[in-house]
Amino acid sequence: MSMANSTALPCLLLLTIVSLAAANGGGSNSTHSRQVRLACGASASATDSDGRAWDGDSASKFLTSTKSGVAARATYHDPSLPSSVPYMMARVFASSHTYTFLVRPGRVFLRLFFYPSDYGNRNASSALFGVTAGGVTLLRDFNASQSALAVDAAYLVREFSVNVNSSGRLDVTFAPSTGASSHYAFVNGIEVVPTPDVFTVPVPTFANGGRPDPMPIRADTAFQTMYRLNVGGTAVSPADDSGSFYRTWDTDFPYIFGTAVGVSSKKDSDVTIRYPPSVPPHIAPEGVYASARSMGPDPQINLNYNLTWILTVDAGFYYLLRFHFCEIQNPITRVNQRSFYIYINNQTAQEQMDVITRSGGIGVPVYTNYLVVTTGSGQTDMWVALHPDPGSRPQYYDAILNGLEVFKLQTYGSNNLAAANQPIPQKQLYQKEFKRDSAVAAVVGRVAAGALLAALIGCACACAICRRRRKYASVAVCETDCVPEQPAHGLRSPKKRGKVW
Ligand SMILES: *[C@@H]1O[C@H](CO)[C@@H](O)[C@H](O)[C@H]1NC(C)=O
Ligand SMILES: *[C@@H]1O[C@H](CO)[C@@H](O)[C@H](O)[C@H]1NC(C)=O
Ligand SMILES: *[C@@H]1O[C@H](CO)[C@@H](O)[C@H](O)[C@H]1NC(C)=O
Ligand SMILES: *[C@@H]1O[C@H](CO)[C@@H](O)[C@H](O)[C@H]1NC(C)=O
Ligand SMILES: *[C@@H]1O[C@H](CO)[C@@H](O)[C@H](O)[C@H]1NC(C)=O
Ligand SMILES: *[C@@H]1O[C@H](CO)[C@@H](O)[C@H](O)[C@H]1NC(C)=O
């Protein structure tokens, strides 16, 4: 496992083969291929807190070589880990390693689980590596410690959707970055979930600068999930996702700009969510369509503000934005009762958006897609805003949104999805030092877990708000003097958790 070995054998590729053959008799039933969950570094199967069963990758059927990295246990169990499986064990690589999954051709969600921690004699801060899958670079010079700190989370889940070609084989390669012999790669869990193609069917209809659809989305495009929000609702855990896709849907509240947060609502009890053939239930679970955020009851107030979300993304990529809609409350059952604009990055993506017109009725889900171009490098803020459209004289001057997904598209020239590691906001740095410096902090944290969590949430919200303001105010406001804003409308604060990012 020394670097001397790896430089002496530069072409050494260690293979781990995992079979995804159909569970039901070996047929090639495209929608029922088996899901794979590998708890990397684990020697036995185990179940996580969501009820997902994970296979240890040390079991002999998965390893073709004894030189496939080393299994290591995390030295510290962060209380915010949802489950010790798969996070407390890792496989650590000093040289390039490839896991090979045999899977029916088509799309899969590929999720990579990372818990940055010291592993054996390896420091968390020395991990620096790249990941490729199916010929696409997913991560480059990935610093898991920094990325986790940047979003104030103990662990990270990176979700990609990649296309498995007719070879029926998906190679996922972890390679330590060059530059220092201490650099290593690690992974705690790998999840492969075959899905239908939920991306390329609907044609996106908007691009920045008013150019219509400048680039059709290729069927083999790889995507990274940047945001998946249950707008106006509570988080949906992987176990509660539809289609057994094990997606996580987060609350949208932390991303709302300013204090005008609108009103969140649940479906009326006599409204049933009815999925039409054009929106199969696997598109989004009922929990997403059964809750929504709207602007509020006062038309004058609504005409005077935009209900706005700010979503930080990597600049220099195309993004697919998917808006999920469903009218769920009884006053609104007919066409032209509610009509609104969708703005993306201050440009009109959609006018006269009327959910009933598109869906056909109350309780019927519908979604729309927009393609957005970002330029430059580093990170940039994507603005998504809703505003009443009085053009058709609707009955209510209001807008509604039930869910929002943001996917980054691979670049076609360089087959790349990777971007620079996110910078760490100052507040998180301070918290990290605080945790390090005081051995008592962990104990206090456990005793006063509620208070600490509340404080962390407050800080996280404040930071998010500060970050937004900092970027768009002409003077640098509040790294230190910003007061956390209170959630309005009795919404629950988001739980501190890992980020799909
Ligand atoms: C796959 O299996 C399901 C249920 O087992 C069945 O309904 C469906 O028709 C099959 N699809 C194909 C393409 O064979
Ligand atoms: C790990 O970190 C500790 C303290 O930060 C340092 O003393 C040690 O040299 C580091 N070890 C390696 C292998 O980088
Ligand atoms: C990873 O990021 C942390 C925090 O920014 C930094 O201290 C560390 O040196 C980085 N590790 C490497 C290998 O670059
Ligand atoms: C499938 O993809 C792999 C990895 O990108 C590539 O090496 C291989 O040639 C492809 N096979 C086919 C049949 O397209
Ligand atoms: C959108 O407009 C706001 C307000 O004028 C501005 O601060 C912001 O930078 C704009 N956002 C984008 C992405 O252009
Ligand atoms: C809402 O956003 C659009 C697009 O950025 C902008 O033209 C409009 O002035 C905004 N309206 C209000 C009330 O802020």
Coordinates of C-alpha atoms and ligand atoms in Angstrom, one line a residue:
M1 CA 0.0 0.0 0.0
S2 CA 3.0 2.4 -0.1
M3 CA 3.3 5.0 -2.7
A4 CA 6.6 3.4 -3.8
N5 CA 4.5 0.4 -4.9
S6 CA 2.0 2.5 -6.7
T7 CA 4.6 4.5 -8.6
A8 CA 6.5 1.4 -9.5
L9 CA 3.3 -0.1 -10.9
P10 CA 1.5 2.9 -12.5
C11 CA -0.9 0.8 -14.5
L12 CA -2.0 -1.4 -11.7
L13 CA -5.8 -1.4 -11.6
L14 CA -7.3 -3.3 -8.8
L15 CA -10.7 -4.6 -9.7
T16 CA -13.7 -5.3 -7.6
I17 CA -16.6 -6.9 -9.4
V18 CA -20.1 -6.6 -8.3
S19 CA -22.9 -8.4 -10.1
L20 CA -26.1 -6.5 -10.6
A21 CA -27.8 -9.4 -12.5
A22 CA -31.5 -9.4 -12.3
A23 CA -32.8 -10.8 -9.1
N24 CA -35.8 -12.5 -10.6
G25 CA -34.3 -15.4 -12.5
G26 CA -31.6 -13.7 -14.5
G27 CA -33.8 -12.2 -17.1
S28 CA -33.1 -8.8 -18.4
N29 CA -36.2 -7.1 -17.0
S30 CA -35.0 -3.5 -17.3
T31 CA -37.1 -2.0 -14.5
H32 CA -36.3 -4.7 -11.9
S33 CA -32.6 -5.0 -12.0
R34 CA -31.2 -5.4 -8.5
Q35 CA -29.9 -2.4 -6.5
V36 CA -26.4 -2.7 -5.0
R37 CA -25.3 -1.2 -1.8
L38 CA -21.7 -1.7 -0.8
A39 CA -20.5 -0.9 2.7
C40 CA -16.9 -0.3 1.9
G41 CA -14.4 -1.7 4.3
A42 CA -17.1 -3.8 6.1
S43 CA -16.8 -7.5 6.2
A44 CA -20.4 -8.4 6.9
S45 CA -23.8 -7.3 5.7
A46 CA -25.7 -4.8 7.8
T47 CA -28.8 -2.7 7.7
D48 CA -28.8 1.1 8.0
S49 CA -31.3 3.3 9.9
D50 CA -33.4 3.6 6.7
G51 CA -33.8 -0.1 6.5
R52 CA -31.4 -0.5 3.5
A53 CA -29.3 -3.6 3.6
W54 CA -25.6 -3.1 2.8
D55 CA -23.2 -5.8 1.7
G56 CA -19.6 -5.6 3.1
D57 CA -17.2 -5.2 0.2
S58 CA -14.7 -7.4 2.1
A59 CA -16.8 -10.4 1.4
S60 CA -14.8 -12.6 -1.0
K61 CA -17.5 -12.5 -3.7
F62 CA -16.8 -8.8 -4.3
L63 CA -13.0 -8.7 -4.1
T64 CA -10.8 -10.2 -6.8
S65 CA -7.6 -9.1 -5.2
T66 CA -6.3 -8.9 -1.6
K67 CA -4.5 -5.7 -2.5
S68 CA -7.8 -3.7 -2.9
G69 CA -7.0 -1.0 -0.4
V70 CA -7.4 -1.4 3.3
A71 CA -10.4 -1.5 5.5
A72 CA -10.4 1.1 8.2
R73 CA -12.6 2.2 11.0
A74 CA -13.4 5.9 11.6
T75 CA -11.7 7.1 14.8
Y76 CA -14.7 9.3 15.8
H77 CA -18.4 8.7 15.7
D78 CA -20.1 12.0 14.9
P79 CA -23.5 12.2 16.7
S80 CA -25.1 13.6 13.5
L81 CA -24.4 10.4 11.5
P82 CA -27.8 9.0 10.6
S83 CA -26.4 5.5 11.1
S84 CA -23.1 3.8 11.6
V85 CA -23.6 1.8 8.4
P86 CA -22.0 2.7 6.0
Y87 CA -20.2 5.6 7.5
M88 CA -18.1 4.1 10.3
M89 CA -16.1 1.9 8.0
A90 CA -14.2 2.9 4.9
R91 CA -12.0 1.4 2.3
V92 CA -8.8 3.5 2.0
F93 CA -6.7 3.5 -1.2
A94 CA -3.1 4.6 -1.6
S95 CA -3.3 3.9 -5.3
S96 CA -5.9 3.7 -8.0
H97 CA -8.7 1.2 -7.5
T98 CA -11.7 0.3 -9.7
Y99 CA -15.0 -1.2 -8.6
T100 CA -16.8 -2.8 -11.5
F101 CA -20.6 -3.2 -11.3
L102 CA -22.3 -5.4 -13.8
V103 CA -25.7 -3.8 -14.4
R104 CA -28.3 -3.8 -17.2
P105 CA -27.7 -1.0 -19.7
G106 CA -29.5 2.3 -19.0
R107 CA -29.6 4.8 -16.2
V108 CA -28.5 4.3 -12.6
F109 CA -28.3 6.6 -9.6
L110 CA -24.7 6.2 -8.4
R111 CA -24.4 7.5 -4.8
L112 CA -21.1 7.9 -3.1
F113 CA -21.0 8.1 0.7
F114 CA -18.2 9.9 2.4
Y115 CA -17.5 10.4 6.1
P116 CA -14.2 12.4 6.4
S117 CA -12.5 11.2 9.5
D118 CA -9.0 10.0 10.5
Y119 CA -8.7 6.4 9.4
G120 CA -6.0 4.5 11.1
N121 CA -2.8 6.5 10.8
R122 CA -4.3 8.6 8.0
N123 CA -5.4 12.1 8.7
A124 CA -8.8 13.2 7.4
S125 CA -7.2 16.3 5.9
S126 CA -4.8 14.3 3.8
A127 CA -7.5 12.6 1.7
L128 CA -7.4 14.1 -1.8
F129 CA -8.6 12.1 -4.8
G130 CA -10.6 11.8 -8.0
V131 CA -13.5 9.6 -9.0
T132 CA -14.5 8.6 -12.5
A133 CA -17.5 6.5 -13.6
G134 CA -18.3 5.2 -17.0
G135 CA -15.7 7.5 -18.5
V136 CA -17.0 10.7 -16.8
T137 CA -15.0 12.5 -14.2
L138 CA -17.3 12.9 -11.2
L139 CA -14.8 14.4 -8.7
R140 CA -11.3 15.8 -9.1
D141 CA -8.9 16.6 -6.3
F142 CA -11.9 16.1 -4.0
N143 CA -11.2 17.2 -0.4
A144 CA -14.0 15.6 1.6
S145 CA -13.1 17.3 4.9
Q146 CA -13.3 20.8 3.3
S147 CA -16.5 19.9 1.3
A148 CA -18.2 18.7 4.5
L149 CA -17.1 21.7 6.5
A150 CA -18.3 24.0 3.7
V151 CA -21.9 22.8 4.2
D152 CA -21.5 22.3 8.0
A153 CA -22.1 18.6 7.7
A154 CA -20.3 15.6 9.2
Y155 CA -20.8 13.5 6.1
L156 CA -21.6 13.8 2.4
V157 CA -23.7 12.0 -0.1
R158 CA -22.8 12.7 -3.7
E159 CA -25.5 11.6 -6.1
F160 CA -25.0 11.1 -9.8
S161 CA -27.1 9.7 -12.6
V162 CA -24.9 7.9 -15.1
N163 CA -25.7 6.0 -18.2
V164 CA -24.5 2.4 -18.4
N165 CA -23.7 1.6 -22.1
S166 CA -24.4 -1.7 -23.9
S167 CA -21.4 -3.3 -22.3
G168 CA -23.5 -3.6 -19.1
R169 CA -20.5 -2.7 -17.0
L170 CA -20.0 0.3 -14.8
D171 CA -16.4 1.0 -13.7
V172 CA -16.1 3.4 -10.7
T173 CA -12.4 4.4 -10.1
F174 CA -11.0 6.1 -7.1
A175 CA -7.5 7.6 -7.6
P176 CA -5.5 9.5 -5.0
S177 CA -4.3 12.9 -6.3
T178 CA -0.7 13.3 -7.2
G179 CA 1.4 15.9 -5.5
A180 CA 2.1 14.4 -2.1
S181 CA 2.7 10.9 -1.0
S182 CA 0.3 11.4 2.0
H183 CA -2.7 11.8 -0.4
Y184 CA -5.1 8.9 -0.3
A185 CA -8.6 8.1 -1.5
F186 CA -11.4 6.6 0.5
V187 CA -15.1 5.8 0.3
N188 CA -17.6 4.5 2.9
G189 CA -20.4 3.4 0.7
I190 CA -21.4 3.0 -2.9
E191 CA -25.0 2.6 -4.0
V192 CA -26.2 1.7 -7.5
V193 CA -29.9 2.1 -8.2
P194 CA -31.1 1.3 -11.7
T195 CA -33.8 3.7 -12.9
P196 CA -35.8 4.4 -16.0
D197 CA -34.6 7.5 -17.9
V198 CA -36.2 10.3 -15.9
F199 CA -34.1 13.0 -17.6
T200 CA -34.1 13.0 -21.4
V201 CA -37.8 12.6 -22.2
P202 CA -39.1 16.1 -21.6
V203 CA -37.5 18.8 -23.6
P204 CA -36.2 21.7 -21.5
T205 CA -37.6 25.0 -22.7
F206 CA -35.4 27.8 -21.4
A207 CA -31.9 28.9 -21.5
N208 CA -30.2 32.1 -20.3
G209 CA -30.0 35.0 -22.8
G210 CA -33.3 33.9 -24.4
R211 CA -31.6 31.4 -26.7
P212 CA -34.0 28.5 -27.1
D213 CA -32.6 25.1 -26.2
P214 CA -29.0 25.7 -27.3
M215 CA -28.0 22.1 -26.6
P216 CA -30.2 19.1 -26.7
I217 CA -29.5 16.8 -23.7
R218 CA -27.9 13.6 -25.0
A219 CA -29.3 10.4 -23.7
D220 CA -26.0 9.3 -22.3
T221 CA -25.4 12.5 -20.3
A222 CA -24.2 12.1 -16.7
F223 CA -25.9 14.4 -14.1
Q224 CA -25.1 15.4 -10.6
T225 CA -27.9 16.2 -8.2
M226 CA -27.2 19.6 -6.7
Y227 CA -30.6 20.2 -5.0
R228 CA -33.7 18.2 -4.4
L229 CA -36.2 20.2 -2.4
N230 CA -39.7 19.4 -1.1
V231 CA -40.9 23.0 -1.4
G232 CA -43.2 24.0 1.5
G233 CA -42.9 20.5 3.1
T234 CA -40.7 18.5 5.4
A235 CA -37.7 16.4 4.4
V236 CA -38.5 13.1 2.8
S237 CA -36.0 10.4 3.8
P238 CA -34.7 7.8 1.4
A239 CA -37.0 5.2 2.9
D240 CA -40.0 7.3 2.0
D241 CA -39.0 8.1 -1.6
S242 CA -41.1 6.7 -4.4
G243 CA -39.9 4.1 -7.0
S244 CA -37.5 2.7 -4.3
F245 CA -35.0 5.1 -5.7
Y246 CA -33.8 6.1 -2.1
R247 CA -33.6 9.8 -3.0
T248 CA -33.5 12.4 -0.2
W249 CA -35.8 15.4 -0.5
D250 CA -34.7 18.4 1.7
T251 CA -36.8 21.3 2.9
D252 CA -36.5 24.5 0.8
F253 CA -36.6 26.9 3.8
P254 CA -32.8 27.4 4.1
Y255 CA -32.7 28.6 0.5
I256 CA -35.4 31.2 0.5
F257 CA -34.1 34.7 0.0
G258 CA -34.8 37.4 2.5
T259 CA -37.8 37.4 4.9
A260 CA -40.6 37.1 2.3
V261 CA -41.0 33.3 2.7
G262 CA -44.6 33.0 1.5
V263 CA -46.9 30.4 3.1
S264 CA -46.4 26.7 3.2
S265 CA -49.5 24.5 3.0
K266 CA -50.5 20.8 3.0
K267 CA -53.1 19.3 0.7
D268 CA -56.7 19.4 1.8
S269 CA -57.8 16.2 3.3
D270 CA -60.4 15.5 0.6
V271 CA -57.8 16.0 -2.2
T272 CA -56.2 12.8 -3.5
I273 CA -52.9 12.9 -5.4
R274 CA -53.6 11.2 -8.7
Y275 CA -50.5 10.5 -10.9
P276 CA -51.3 10.8 -14.6
P277 CA -49.5 8.5 -17.1
S278 CA -47.2 11.4 -18.0
V279 CA -46.0 11.7 -14.4
P280 CA -45.4 8.2 -13.0
P281 CA -45.1 8.0 -9.2
H282 CA -41.3 7.4 -9.4
I283 CA -40.9 11.0 -10.7
A284 CA -41.5 12.3 -7.1
P285 CA -43.2 10.9 -4.0
E286 CA -46.6 11.9 -2.9
G287 CA -45.0 13.8 0.1
V288 CA -43.6 16.3 -2.4
Y289 CA -46.8 16.9 -4.3
A290 CA -48.9 17.0 -1.2
S291 CA -47.2 20.1 0.2
A292 CA -46.5 23.4 -1.4
R293 CA -45.3 27.0 -0.9
S294 CA -47.4 29.9 -2.2
M295 CA -47.0 33.6 -1.9
G296 CA -49.8 34.4 0.5
P297 CA -53.4 35.6 0.6
D298 CA -52.9 39.3 -0.1
P299 CA -52.7 40.2 -3.8
Q300 CA -51.2 43.6 -3.2
I301 CA -48.3 42.1 -1.1
N302 CA -47.8 39.4 -3.7
L303 CA -47.6 41.9 -6.6
N304 CA -44.9 43.7 -4.7
Y305 CA -42.4 40.9 -4.1
N306 CA -40.9 37.9 -5.7
L307 CA -40.9 34.6 -3.8
T308 CA -37.2 33.8 -4.4
W309 CA -34.8 30.9 -3.7
I310 CA -31.0 31.3 -4.1
L311 CA -29.1 28.1 -4.9
T312 CA -25.4 28.1 -5.0
V313 CA -24.0 26.0 -7.9
D314 CA -20.7 25.4 -9.7
A315 CA -20.2 28.0 -12.5
G316 CA -19.4 27.0 -16.0
F317 CA -21.9 24.2 -16.3
Y318 CA -25.4 23.6 -17.8
Y319 CA -28.1 22.9 -15.3
L320 CA -31.5 21.1 -15.7
L321 CA -34.1 22.6 -13.3
R322 CA -37.2 20.6 -12.7
F323 CA -40.2 22.3 -11.1
H324 CA -42.8 20.0 -9.6
F325 CA -46.4 21.4 -9.3
C326 CA -49.7 20.2 -8.0
E327 CA -52.7 22.2 -6.9
I328 CA -53.8 20.8 -3.5
Q329 CA -56.3 23.2 -2.0
N330 CA -59.9 23.5 -2.8
P331 CA -60.4 27.1 -3.9
I332 CA -58.2 26.3 -6.9
T333 CA -59.7 23.7 -9.2
R334 CA -60.2 25.6 -12.5
V335 CA -58.2 27.2 -15.3
N336 CA -57.1 30.8 -14.8
Q337 CA -57.5 31.0 -11.0
R338 CA -53.8 31.3 -10.4
S339 CA -51.3 32.3 -13.0
F340 CA -47.6 33.3 -12.5
Y341 CA -44.2 33.9 -13.8
I342 CA -41.2 31.7 -13.3
Y343 CA -37.9 33.7 -13.4
I344 CA -34.5 32.0 -13.5
N345 CA -31.5 34.3 -13.0
N346 CA -33.8 37.3 -13.4
Q347 CA -35.0 36.2 -16.8
T348 CA -38.5 35.0 -17.7
A349 CA -38.4 31.3 -18.0
Q350 CA -42.2 30.9 -18.1
E351 CA -45.1 33.3 -18.2
Q352 CA -48.8 32.5 -17.5
M353 CA -47.8 29.3 -15.6
D354 CA -51.2 27.8 -14.7
V355 CA -50.9 24.5 -12.9
I356 CA -54.5 23.4 -13.6
T357 CA -54.1 24.1 -17.3
R358 CA -51.0 21.9 -17.4
S359 CA -52.1 19.1 -15.0
G360 CA -55.8 18.9 -15.9
G361 CA -57.1 19.2 -12.4
I362 CA -56.6 19.5 -8.6
G363 CA -54.5 16.8 -7.1
V364 CA -52.8 16.0 -10.4
P365 CA -49.0 16.4 -10.5
V366 CA -47.1 18.0 -13.3
Y367 CA -43.5 19.1 -13.8
T368 CA -41.6 21.4 -16.1
N369 CA -37.9 21.5 -17.1
Y370 CA -35.6 24.3 -17.9
L371 CA -32.0 24.3 -19.1
V372 CA -29.8 27.0 -17.6
V373 CA -26.3 28.0 -18.7
T374 CA -23.8 29.3 -16.2
T375 CA -20.5 30.8 -17.2
G376 CA -17.2 31.5 -15.3
S377 CA -15.6 29.4 -12.7
G378 CA -15.9 28.9 -8.9
Q379 CA -19.3 29.1 -7.5
T380 CA -22.3 31.2 -8.5
D381 CA -25.8 31.9 -7.1
M382 CA -28.7 30.7 -9.2
W383 CA -31.9 32.8 -8.6
V384 CA -35.2 31.1 -8.9
A385 CA -38.3 33.4 -8.4
L386 CA -42.0 33.3 -8.7
H387 CA -44.4 36.3 -9.2
P388 CA -48.1 36.6 -10.1
D389 CA -48.8 37.1 -13.8
P390 CA -51.8 39.4 -14.0
G391 CA -51.7 39.2 -17.9
S392 CA -54.7 36.8 -18.1
R393 CA -56.5 38.4 -15.2
P394 CA -56.5 35.3 -13.0
Q395 CA -58.8 35.1 -10.0
Y396 CA -55.8 35.1 -7.5
Y397 CA -52.6 37.0 -7.8
D398 CA -50.4 34.2 -6.4
A399 CA -47.9 31.5 -7.3
I400 CA -47.2 28.0 -6.1
L401 CA -44.4 25.5 -6.1
N402 CA -44.3 21.9 -4.7
G403 CA -40.8 20.7 -5.5
L404 CA -37.6 21.7 -7.2
E405 CA -34.7 19.7 -8.4
V406 CA -31.4 21.1 -9.8
F407 CA -29.1 18.8 -11.8
K408 CA -25.7 19.6 -13.1
L409 CA -24.9 18.3 -16.6
Q410 CA -21.6 16.8 -17.6
T411 CA -19.6 18.8 -20.1
Y412 CA -19.5 17.0 -23.4
G413 CA -16.0 18.0 -24.5
S414 CA -14.2 16.8 -21.5
N415 CA -16.8 14.5 -20.0
N416 CA -16.6 16.3 -16.7
L417 CA -18.8 16.9 -13.7
A418 CA -16.1 17.9 -11.3
A419 CA -15.6 21.4 -9.9
A420 CA -13.4 23.0 -7.3
N421 CA -14.0 22.2 -3.7
Q422 CA -16.3 24.7 -2.0
P423 CA -14.7 27.3 0.1
I424 CA -15.4 27.1 3.9
P425 CA -17.4 30.0 5.3
Q426 CA -15.6 31.7 8.2
K427 CA -18.2 30.7 10.8
Q428 CA -17.7 27.0 10.0
L429 CA -14.0 27.4 10.4
Y430 CA -14.6 28.9 13.8
Q431 CA -16.8 26.0 14.8
K432 CA -14.2 23.5 13.7
E433 CA -11.6 25.1 15.9
F434 CA -13.9 25.3 18.8
K435 CA -14.6 21.5 18.4
R436 CA -10.9 20.7 18.2
D437 CA -9.7 22.9 21.0
S438 CA -12.1 21.8 23.6
A439 CA -12.3 18.1 24.5
V440 CA -15.2 19.1 26.8
A441 CA -17.2 20.4 23.8
A442 CA -18.2 16.9 22.7
V443 CA -19.5 16.0 26.1
V444 CA -21.3 19.3 26.5
G445 CA -22.7 18.8 23.1
R446 CA -24.2 15.4 24.0
V447 CA -25.7 16.7 27.3
A448 CA -27.1 19.8 25.7
A449 CA -27.6 18.3 22.3
G450 CA -30.8 20.2 21.6
A451 CA -29.4 23.6 22.4
L452 CA -26.2 22.9 20.5
L453 CA -28.2 21.7 17.5
A454 CA -30.4 24.8 17.7
A455 CA -27.3 27.0 17.8
L456 CA -25.8 25.2 14.8
I457 CA -29.0 25.6 12.8
G458 CA -29.1 29.3 13.7
C459 CA -25.5 29.7 12.6
A460 CA -26.1 27.8 9.4
C461 CA -29.1 29.9 8.6
A462 CA -27.2 33.1 9.4
C463 CA -24.3 32.0 7.2
A464 CA -26.6 31.2 4.4
I465 CA -28.2 34.5 4.6
C466 CA -24.9 36.3 5.1
R467 CA -23.5 34.5 2.1
R468 CA -26.4 35.7 -0.1
R469 CA -26.2 39.2 1.1
R470 CA -22.5 39.4 1.0
K471 CA -22.4 38.5 -2.7
Y472 CA -25.1 41.0 -3.8
A473 CA -24.7 44.0 -1.5
S474 CA -22.4 46.6 -2.8
V475 CA -20.5 46.6 0.5
A476 CA -19.4 43.5 2.3
V477 CA -22.0 43.0 5.0
C478 CA -22.1 40.8 8.0
E479 CA -19.6 38.0 8.3
T480 CA -20.0 38.5 12.0
D481 CA -22.9 40.9 12.7
C482 CA -25.7 39.1 11.0
V483 CA -28.6 38.0 13.2
P484 CA -30.1 34.6 12.5
E485 CA -33.6 35.0 11.1
Q486 CA -36.4 33.1 12.7
P487 CA -38.4 30.6 10.6
A488 CA -41.8 32.1 10.0
H489 CA -45.2 30.3 9.7
G490 CA -44.2 27.7 12.3
L491 CA -42.0 25.9 9.9
R492 CA -39.6 23.4 11.4
S493 CA -36.0 24.3 11.1
P494 CA -33.9 22.0 8.9
K495 CA -32.1 19.3 10.7
K496 CA -28.3 19.3 10.5
R497 CA -27.6 16.6 8.0
G498 CA -25.4 15.5 5.2
K499 CA -25.9 17.2 2.0
V500 CA -26.5 15.9 -1.4
W501 CA -24.2 18.2 -3.2
Ligands
LIG1 C1 -40.7 -6.6 -15.7 O1 -41.3 -7.2 -14.6 C2 -42.5 -6.7 -14.2 C3 -43.0 -7.4 -13.0 O2 -42.2 -8.5 -12.7 C4 -43.5 -6.8 -15.4 O3 -44.7 -6.2 -15.0 C5 -42.9 -6.1 -16.6 O4 -43.8 -6.3 -17.7 C6 -41.6 -6.6 -16.9 N1 -41.0 -5.8 -18.0 C7 -40.3 -6.3 -19.0 C8 -39.7 -5.3 -20.0 O5 -40.1 -7.5 -19.2
LIG2 C1 -1.8 14.2 11.2 O1 -2.2 15.4 11.9 C2 -1.4 15.5 13.1 C3 -2.0 16.7 13.9 O2 -2.6 17.6 13.1 C4 0.1 15.7 12.7 O3 0.8 15.9 13.9 C5 0.5 14.5 12.0 O4 1.9 14.7 11.5 C6 -0.4 14.3 10.8 N1 0.0 13.0 10.2 C7 0.2 12.8 8.9 C8 0.5 11.4 8.4 O5 0.0 13.7 8.0
LIG3 C1 -8.4 19.8 2.7 O1 -9.1 20.9 3.2 C2 -8.7 21.3 4.5 C3 -9.6 22.5 4.9 O2 -9.5 23.5 4.0 C4 -7.2 21.6 4.5 O3 -6.8 22.0 5.8 C5 -6.4 20.4 4.0 O4 -5.0 20.8 3.9 C6 -6.9 20.0 2.7 N1 -6.2 18.7 2.3 C7 -5.5 18.6 1.2 C8 -4.8 17.3 1.0 O5 -5.3 19.5 0.4
LIG4 C1 -18.8 1.5 -22.7 O1 -18.2 2.5 -21.9 C2 -16.9 2.2 -21.5 C3 -16.4 3.3 -20.6 O2 -16.7 4.5 -21.0 C4 -16.0 2.2 -22.8 O3 -14.7 1.9 -22.5 C5 -16.6 1.1 -23.7 O4 -15.9 1.1 -25.0 C6 -18.1 1.4 -24.0 N1 -18.6 0.2 -24.7 C7 -19.5 0.3 -25.7 C8 -20.0 -1.0 -26.2 O5 -19.9 1.4 -26.1
LIG5 C1 -31.0 39.2 -9.9 O1 -31.4 40.5 -9.5 C2 -31.0 40.9 -8.2 C3 -31.7 42.2 -7.8 O2 -31.5 43.1 -8.7 C4 -29.5 41.0 -8.2 O3 -29.0 41.3 -6.9 C5 -28.9 39.6 -8.6 O4 -27.5 39.7 -8.7 C6 -29.5 39.1 -9.9 N1 -29.1 37.7 -10.0 C7 -28.6 37.2 -11.1 C8 -28.2 35.8 -11.1 O5 -28.4 37.9 -12.1
LIG6 C1 -39.1 40.0 -9.8 O1 -38.0 39.5 -10.6 C2 -38.0 40.0 -11.9 C3 -36.9 39.3 -12.7 O2 -35.7 39.5 -12.0 C4 -37.8 41.5 -11.9 O3 -37.9 42.0 -13.2 C5 -38.9 42.1 -11.1 O4 -38.7 43.5 -11.0 C6 -39.0 41.5 -9.7 N1 -40.2 42.0 -9.1 C7 -40.2 42.4 -7.8 C8 -41.5 43.0 -7.3 O5 -39.2 42.4 -7.1

